[in-house]
GROMACS .gro file of C-alpha atoms in nm:
model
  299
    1UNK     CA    1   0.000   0.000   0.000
    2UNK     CA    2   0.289   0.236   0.063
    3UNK     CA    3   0.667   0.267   0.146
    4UNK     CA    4   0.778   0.508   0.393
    5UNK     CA    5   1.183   0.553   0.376
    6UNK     CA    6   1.335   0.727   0.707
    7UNK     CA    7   1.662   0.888   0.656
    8UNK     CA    8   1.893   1.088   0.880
    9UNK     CA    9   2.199   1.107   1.053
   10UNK     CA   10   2.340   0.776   1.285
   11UNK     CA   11   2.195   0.831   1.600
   12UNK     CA   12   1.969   1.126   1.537
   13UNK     CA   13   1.624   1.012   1.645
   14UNK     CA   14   1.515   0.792   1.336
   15UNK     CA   15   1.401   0.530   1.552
   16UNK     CA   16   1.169   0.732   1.793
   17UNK     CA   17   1.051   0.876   1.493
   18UNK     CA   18   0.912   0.560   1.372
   19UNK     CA   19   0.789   0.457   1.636
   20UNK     CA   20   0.578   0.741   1.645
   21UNK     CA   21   0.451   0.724   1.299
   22UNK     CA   22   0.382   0.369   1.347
   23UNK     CA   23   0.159   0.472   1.653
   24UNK     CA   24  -0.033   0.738   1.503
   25UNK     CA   25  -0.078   0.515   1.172
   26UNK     CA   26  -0.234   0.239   1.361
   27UNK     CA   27  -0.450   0.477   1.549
   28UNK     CA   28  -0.591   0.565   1.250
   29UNK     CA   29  -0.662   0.282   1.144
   30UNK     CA   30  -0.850   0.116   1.418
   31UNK     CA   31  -1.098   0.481   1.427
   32UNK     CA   32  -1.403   0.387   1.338
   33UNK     CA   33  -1.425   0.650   1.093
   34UNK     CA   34  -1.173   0.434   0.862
   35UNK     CA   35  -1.344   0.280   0.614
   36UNK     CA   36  -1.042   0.221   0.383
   37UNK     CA   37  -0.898  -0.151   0.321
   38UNK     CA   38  -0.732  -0.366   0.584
   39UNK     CA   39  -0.408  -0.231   0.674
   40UNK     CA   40  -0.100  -0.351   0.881
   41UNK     CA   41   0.215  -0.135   0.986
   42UNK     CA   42   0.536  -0.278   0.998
   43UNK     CA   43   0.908  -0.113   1.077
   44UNK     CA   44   1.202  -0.270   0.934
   45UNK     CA   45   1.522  -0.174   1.102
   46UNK     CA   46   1.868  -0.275   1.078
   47UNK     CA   47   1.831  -0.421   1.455
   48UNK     CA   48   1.481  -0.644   1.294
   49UNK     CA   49   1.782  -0.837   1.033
   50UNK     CA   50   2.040  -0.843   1.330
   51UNK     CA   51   2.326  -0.587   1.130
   52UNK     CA   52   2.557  -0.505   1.360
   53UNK     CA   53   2.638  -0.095   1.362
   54UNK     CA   54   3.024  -0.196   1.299
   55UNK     CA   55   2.895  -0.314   0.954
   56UNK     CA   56   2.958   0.023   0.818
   57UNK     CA   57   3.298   0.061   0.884
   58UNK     CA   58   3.371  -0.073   0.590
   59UNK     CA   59   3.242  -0.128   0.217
   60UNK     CA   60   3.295  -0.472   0.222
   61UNK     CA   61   3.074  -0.564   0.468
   62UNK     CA   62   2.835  -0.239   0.454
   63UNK     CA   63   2.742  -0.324   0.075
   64UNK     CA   64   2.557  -0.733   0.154
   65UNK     CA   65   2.436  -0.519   0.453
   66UNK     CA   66   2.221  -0.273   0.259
   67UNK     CA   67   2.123  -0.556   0.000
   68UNK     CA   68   1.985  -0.800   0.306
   69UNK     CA   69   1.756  -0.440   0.424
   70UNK     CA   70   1.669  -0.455  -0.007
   71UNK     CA   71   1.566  -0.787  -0.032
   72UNK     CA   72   1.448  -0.782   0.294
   73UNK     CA   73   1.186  -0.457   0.199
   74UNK     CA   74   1.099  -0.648  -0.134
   75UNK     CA   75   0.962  -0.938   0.079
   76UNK     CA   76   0.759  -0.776   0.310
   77UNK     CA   77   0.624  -0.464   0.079
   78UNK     CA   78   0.282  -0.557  -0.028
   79UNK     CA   79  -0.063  -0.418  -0.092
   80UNK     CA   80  -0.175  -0.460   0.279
   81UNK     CA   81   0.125  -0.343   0.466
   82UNK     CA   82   0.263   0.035   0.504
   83UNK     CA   83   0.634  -0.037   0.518
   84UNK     CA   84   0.874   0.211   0.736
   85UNK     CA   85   1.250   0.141   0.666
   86UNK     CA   86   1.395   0.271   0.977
   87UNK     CA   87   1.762   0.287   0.878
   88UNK     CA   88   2.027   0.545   0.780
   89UNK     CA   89   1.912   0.503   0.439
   90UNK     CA   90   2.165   0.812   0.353
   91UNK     CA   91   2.288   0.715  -0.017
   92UNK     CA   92   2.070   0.849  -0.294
   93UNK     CA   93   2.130   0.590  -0.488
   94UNK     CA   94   1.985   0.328  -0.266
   95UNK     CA   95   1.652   0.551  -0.194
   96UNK     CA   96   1.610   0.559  -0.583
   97UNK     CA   97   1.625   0.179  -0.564
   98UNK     CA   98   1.406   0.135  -0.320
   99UNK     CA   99   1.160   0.417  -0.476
  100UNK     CA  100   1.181   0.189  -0.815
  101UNK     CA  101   1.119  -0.104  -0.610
  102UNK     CA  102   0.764   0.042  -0.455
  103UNK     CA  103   0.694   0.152  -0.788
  104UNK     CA  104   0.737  -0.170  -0.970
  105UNK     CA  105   0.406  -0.292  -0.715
  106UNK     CA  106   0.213   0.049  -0.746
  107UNK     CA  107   0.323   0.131  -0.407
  108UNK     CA  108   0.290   0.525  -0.274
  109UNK     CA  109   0.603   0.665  -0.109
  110UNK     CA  110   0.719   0.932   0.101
  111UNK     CA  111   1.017   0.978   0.332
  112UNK     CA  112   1.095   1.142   0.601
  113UNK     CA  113   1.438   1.325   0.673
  114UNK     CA  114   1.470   1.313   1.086
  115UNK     CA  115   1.692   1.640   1.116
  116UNK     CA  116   1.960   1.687   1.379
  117UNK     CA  117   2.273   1.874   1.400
  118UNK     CA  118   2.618   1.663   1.391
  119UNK     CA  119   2.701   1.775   1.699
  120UNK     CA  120   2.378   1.663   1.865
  121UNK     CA  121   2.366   1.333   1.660
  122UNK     CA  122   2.750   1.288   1.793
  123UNK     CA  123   2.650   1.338   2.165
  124UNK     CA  124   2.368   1.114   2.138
  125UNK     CA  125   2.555   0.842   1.970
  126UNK     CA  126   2.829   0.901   2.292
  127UNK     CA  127   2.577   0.856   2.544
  128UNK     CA  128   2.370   0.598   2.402
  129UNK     CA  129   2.318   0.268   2.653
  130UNK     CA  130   2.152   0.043   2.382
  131UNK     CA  131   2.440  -0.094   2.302
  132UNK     CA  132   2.331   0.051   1.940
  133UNK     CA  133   2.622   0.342   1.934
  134UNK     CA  134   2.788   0.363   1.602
  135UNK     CA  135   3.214   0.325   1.688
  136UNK     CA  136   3.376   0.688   1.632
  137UNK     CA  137   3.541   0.647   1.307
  138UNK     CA  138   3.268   0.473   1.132
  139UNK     CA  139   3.011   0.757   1.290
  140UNK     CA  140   3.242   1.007   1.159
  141UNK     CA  141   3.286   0.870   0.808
  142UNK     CA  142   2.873   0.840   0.775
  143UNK     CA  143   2.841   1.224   0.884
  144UNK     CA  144   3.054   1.312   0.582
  145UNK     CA  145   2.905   1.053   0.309
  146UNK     CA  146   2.563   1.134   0.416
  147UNK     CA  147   2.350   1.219   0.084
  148UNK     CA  148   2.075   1.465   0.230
  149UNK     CA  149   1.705   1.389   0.101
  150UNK     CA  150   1.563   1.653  -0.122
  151UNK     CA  151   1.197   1.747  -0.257
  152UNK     CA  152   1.374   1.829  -0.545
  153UNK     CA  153   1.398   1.458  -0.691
  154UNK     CA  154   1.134   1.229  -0.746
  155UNK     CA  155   1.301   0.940  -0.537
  156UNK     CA  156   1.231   1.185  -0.202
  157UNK     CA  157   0.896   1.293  -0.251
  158UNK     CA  158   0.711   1.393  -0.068
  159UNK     CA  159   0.940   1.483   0.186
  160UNK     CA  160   0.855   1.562   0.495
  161UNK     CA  161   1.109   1.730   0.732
  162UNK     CA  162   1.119   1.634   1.102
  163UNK     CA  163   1.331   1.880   1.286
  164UNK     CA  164   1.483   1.737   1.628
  165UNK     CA  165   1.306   2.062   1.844
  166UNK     CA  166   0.940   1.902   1.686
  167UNK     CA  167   0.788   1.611   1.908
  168UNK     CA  168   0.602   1.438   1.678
  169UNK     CA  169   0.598   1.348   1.365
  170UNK     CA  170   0.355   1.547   1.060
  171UNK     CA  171   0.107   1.239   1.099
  172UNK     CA  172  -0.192   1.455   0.947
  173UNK     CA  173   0.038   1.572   0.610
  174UNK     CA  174   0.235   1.174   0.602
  175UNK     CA  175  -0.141   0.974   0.648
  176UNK     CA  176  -0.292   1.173   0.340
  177UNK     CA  177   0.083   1.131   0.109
  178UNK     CA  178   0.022   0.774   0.174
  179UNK     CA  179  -0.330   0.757   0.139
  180UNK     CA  180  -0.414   1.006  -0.141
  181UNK     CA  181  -0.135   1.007  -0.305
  182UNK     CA  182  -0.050   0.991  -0.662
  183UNK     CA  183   0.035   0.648  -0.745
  184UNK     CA  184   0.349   0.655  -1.032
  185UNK     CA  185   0.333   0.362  -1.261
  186UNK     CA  186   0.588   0.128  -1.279
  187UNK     CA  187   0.940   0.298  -1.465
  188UNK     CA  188   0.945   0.079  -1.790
  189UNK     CA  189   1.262   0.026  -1.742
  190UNK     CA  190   1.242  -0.178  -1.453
  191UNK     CA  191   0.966  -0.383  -1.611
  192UNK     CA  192   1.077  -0.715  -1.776
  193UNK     CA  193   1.085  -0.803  -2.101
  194UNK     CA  194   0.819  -1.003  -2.228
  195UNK     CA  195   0.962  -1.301  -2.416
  196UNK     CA  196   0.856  -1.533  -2.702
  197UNK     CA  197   0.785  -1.936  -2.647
  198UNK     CA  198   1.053  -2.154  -2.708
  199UNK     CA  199   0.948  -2.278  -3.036
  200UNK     CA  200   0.885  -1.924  -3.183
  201UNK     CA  201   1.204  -1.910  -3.427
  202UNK     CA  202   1.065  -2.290  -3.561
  203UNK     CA  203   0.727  -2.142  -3.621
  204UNK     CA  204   0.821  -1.833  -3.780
  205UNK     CA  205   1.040  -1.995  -4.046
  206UNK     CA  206   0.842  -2.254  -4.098
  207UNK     CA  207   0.508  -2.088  -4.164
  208UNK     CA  208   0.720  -1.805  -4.388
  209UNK     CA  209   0.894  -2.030  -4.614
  210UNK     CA  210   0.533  -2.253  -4.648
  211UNK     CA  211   0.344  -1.896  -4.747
  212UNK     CA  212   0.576  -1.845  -4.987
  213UNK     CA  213   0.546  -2.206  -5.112
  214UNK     CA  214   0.120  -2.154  -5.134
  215UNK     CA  215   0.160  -1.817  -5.251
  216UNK     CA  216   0.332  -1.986  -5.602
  217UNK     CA  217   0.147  -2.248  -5.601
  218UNK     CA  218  -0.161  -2.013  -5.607
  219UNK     CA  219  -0.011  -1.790  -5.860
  220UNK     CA  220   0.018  -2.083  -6.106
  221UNK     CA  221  -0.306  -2.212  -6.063
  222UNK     CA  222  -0.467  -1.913  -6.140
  223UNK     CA  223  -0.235  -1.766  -6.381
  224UNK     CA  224  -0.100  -1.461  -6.194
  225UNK     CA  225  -0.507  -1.299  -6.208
  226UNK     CA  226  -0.442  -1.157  -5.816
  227UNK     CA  227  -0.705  -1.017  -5.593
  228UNK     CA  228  -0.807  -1.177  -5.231
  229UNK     CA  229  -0.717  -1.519  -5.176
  230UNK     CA  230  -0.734  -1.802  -4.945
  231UNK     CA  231  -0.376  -2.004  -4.879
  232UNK     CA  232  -0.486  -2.331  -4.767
  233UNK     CA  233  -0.162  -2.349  -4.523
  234UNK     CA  234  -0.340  -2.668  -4.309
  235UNK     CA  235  -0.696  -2.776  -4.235
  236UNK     CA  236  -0.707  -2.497  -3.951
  237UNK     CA  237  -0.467  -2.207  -4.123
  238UNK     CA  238  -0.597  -2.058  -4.363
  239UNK     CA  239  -0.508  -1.639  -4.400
  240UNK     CA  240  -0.601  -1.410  -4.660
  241UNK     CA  241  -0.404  -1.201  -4.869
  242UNK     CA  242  -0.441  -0.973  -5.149
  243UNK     CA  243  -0.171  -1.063  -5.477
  244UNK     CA  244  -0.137  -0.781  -5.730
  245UNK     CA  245  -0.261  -0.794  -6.047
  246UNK     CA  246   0.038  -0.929  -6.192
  247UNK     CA  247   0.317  -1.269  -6.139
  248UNK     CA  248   0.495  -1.256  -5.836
  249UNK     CA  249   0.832  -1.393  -5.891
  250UNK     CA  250   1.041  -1.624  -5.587
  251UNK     CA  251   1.277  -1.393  -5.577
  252UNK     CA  252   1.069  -1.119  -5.470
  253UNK     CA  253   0.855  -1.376  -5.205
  254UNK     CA  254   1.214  -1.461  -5.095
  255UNK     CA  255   1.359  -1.135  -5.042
  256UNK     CA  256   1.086  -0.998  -4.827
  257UNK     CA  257   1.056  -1.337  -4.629
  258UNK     CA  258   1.431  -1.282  -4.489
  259UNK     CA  259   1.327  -0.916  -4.431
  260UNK     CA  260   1.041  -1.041  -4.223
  261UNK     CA  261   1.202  -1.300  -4.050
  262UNK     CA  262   1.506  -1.101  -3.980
  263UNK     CA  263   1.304  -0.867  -3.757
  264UNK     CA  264   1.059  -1.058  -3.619
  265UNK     CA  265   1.394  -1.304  -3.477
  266UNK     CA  266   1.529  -1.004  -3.313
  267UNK     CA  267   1.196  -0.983  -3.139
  268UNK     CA  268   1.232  -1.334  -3.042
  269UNK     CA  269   1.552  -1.337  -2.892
  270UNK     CA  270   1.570  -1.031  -2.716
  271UNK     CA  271   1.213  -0.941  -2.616
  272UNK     CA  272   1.002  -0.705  -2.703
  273UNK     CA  273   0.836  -0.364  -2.598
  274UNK     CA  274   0.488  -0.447  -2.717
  275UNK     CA  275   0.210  -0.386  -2.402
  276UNK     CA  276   0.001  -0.689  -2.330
  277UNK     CA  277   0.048  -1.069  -2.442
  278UNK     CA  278   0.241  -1.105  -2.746
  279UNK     CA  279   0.121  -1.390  -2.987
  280UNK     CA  280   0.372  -1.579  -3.201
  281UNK     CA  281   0.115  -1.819  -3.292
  282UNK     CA  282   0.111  -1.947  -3.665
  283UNK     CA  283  -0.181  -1.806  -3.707
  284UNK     CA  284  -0.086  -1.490  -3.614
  285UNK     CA  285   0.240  -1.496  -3.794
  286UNK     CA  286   0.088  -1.574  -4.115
  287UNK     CA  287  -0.160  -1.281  -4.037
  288UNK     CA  288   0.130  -1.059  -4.023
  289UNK     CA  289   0.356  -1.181  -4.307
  290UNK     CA  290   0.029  -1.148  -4.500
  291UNK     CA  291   0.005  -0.806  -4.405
  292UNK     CA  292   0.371  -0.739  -4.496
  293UNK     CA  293   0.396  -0.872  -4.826
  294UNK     CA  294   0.085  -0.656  -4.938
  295UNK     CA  295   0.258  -0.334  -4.781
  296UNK     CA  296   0.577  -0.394  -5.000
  297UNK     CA  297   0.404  -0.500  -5.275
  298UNK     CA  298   0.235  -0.159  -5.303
  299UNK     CA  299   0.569   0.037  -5.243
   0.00000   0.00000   0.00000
């Protein structure tokens, strides 16, 4: 139903903040003024997948971090559940991923930047007695990669902006983001492919090369008089074409057979953009190669 991405400094309040959200969402949902669908609220942390805080203080090990919190958000995102990633969430890049990632299930989004000054967030992390404190250098490292959110980009809105003076959360302005909110449709590129059946290239050669075969046979027969006719193909294919009022020669057939093949295989074996099921049927083939050969015949 929606994707809520917290980001902020280490140790600046992300946490409490949702926490809070969470509260207010459920709230909400249990008035009995709600008469929207069935919701759940979950918060994935960094603490929920057990990543230790001494994970980012270094690249090696931060990196299959951040990709367990991925896969982990891609399992539990759904049309039921408003997701809150509570981590630092502080590289651009990975909010844009996990922005394409809500997209790609017609998710809404928002995030929320948790504000706090460094030298607040680095007291705080000092006198923490979770046993959660980030060590020194790896704090101080974060504080200078951060990537701050912006309303700016896409990926980040809406943001909303949580200063550390405010004691709650914008529940009113964050409930109607994720409830009225524009949905985006999936990013195309991020949509696969769809791709022929297995036996596609076989069926496209074969019913080609036996067109051209009927096509012949049917000039022959009726001495090259053209106008609509019927190529008896099989017992069940039978497509329609329009010859020109004059002989075809094999040549010609030939020629625009490997044209038409020669696309329609690239289709095949690399996809193709087409919306909605794409049918490499003989029938359907034949229809099409019909259709070609009267377009070039005409040119």
């Amino acid at each position: 139903m929606a994707l809520i991405t917290i980001s902020g400094y280490p140790s600046s309040g992300k946490s409490r903040r949702a926490i809070q959200l969470k509260n207010h969402l459920e709230r909400r949902l249990r008035d009995p003024s709600y008469t929207g669908p069935k919701l759940k609220v979950q918060i994935l942390s960094d603490d929920d997948l057990n990543i230790d805080r001494n994970v980012y203080s270094d690249s090696r090990s931060e990196k299959p971090a951040r990709a367990a919190l991925f896969t982990a958000m891609q399992r539990q995102m759904s049309q039921d559940t408003i997701l809150i990633v509570d981590s630092l969430n502080y590289i651009k890049g990975f909010r844009y991923q996990m922005y394409c990632a809500a997209r790609e299930l017609k998710l809404r989004v928002c995030t929320i930047f948790v504000v706090a000054t460094q030298e607040l967030a680095r007291e705080w992390n000092k006198t923490r007695q979770d046993g959660k404190a980030y060590p020194s250098e790896a704090f101080e490292n974060l504080l200078l990669r951060y990537e701050e959110p912006s309303s700016m980009v896409r990926w980040d809105s809406p943001l909303f902006t949580v200063p550390w003076l405010d004691k709650d959360v914008p529940a009113d302005d964050i409930w109607k983001a994720i409830t009225e909110g524009i949905i985006k449709p999936p990013n195309a590129g991020t949509q696969a492919v769809p791709k022929a059946p297995t036996d596609a290239l076989r069926t496209l050669e074969h019913t080609t090369t036996t067109m051209v075969g009927a096509i012949m046979s049917e000039q022959a027969a009726s001495q090259g008089l053209g106008g609509p006719v019927t190529l008896a193909l099989s017992p069940t294919l039978k497509p329609r074409i329009d010859l020109p009022f004059r002989s075809i020669t094999l040549s010609e057939l030939q020629r625009m057979k490997r044209q038409f093949v020669t696309v329609h295989k690239k289709a095949i074996t690399l996809g193709t953009v087409e919306k909605g099921a794409v049918d490499w049927s003989e029938k359907s083939i034949a229809d099409k190669f019909a259709a070609y050969i009267e377009e070039n015949l005409k040119a």
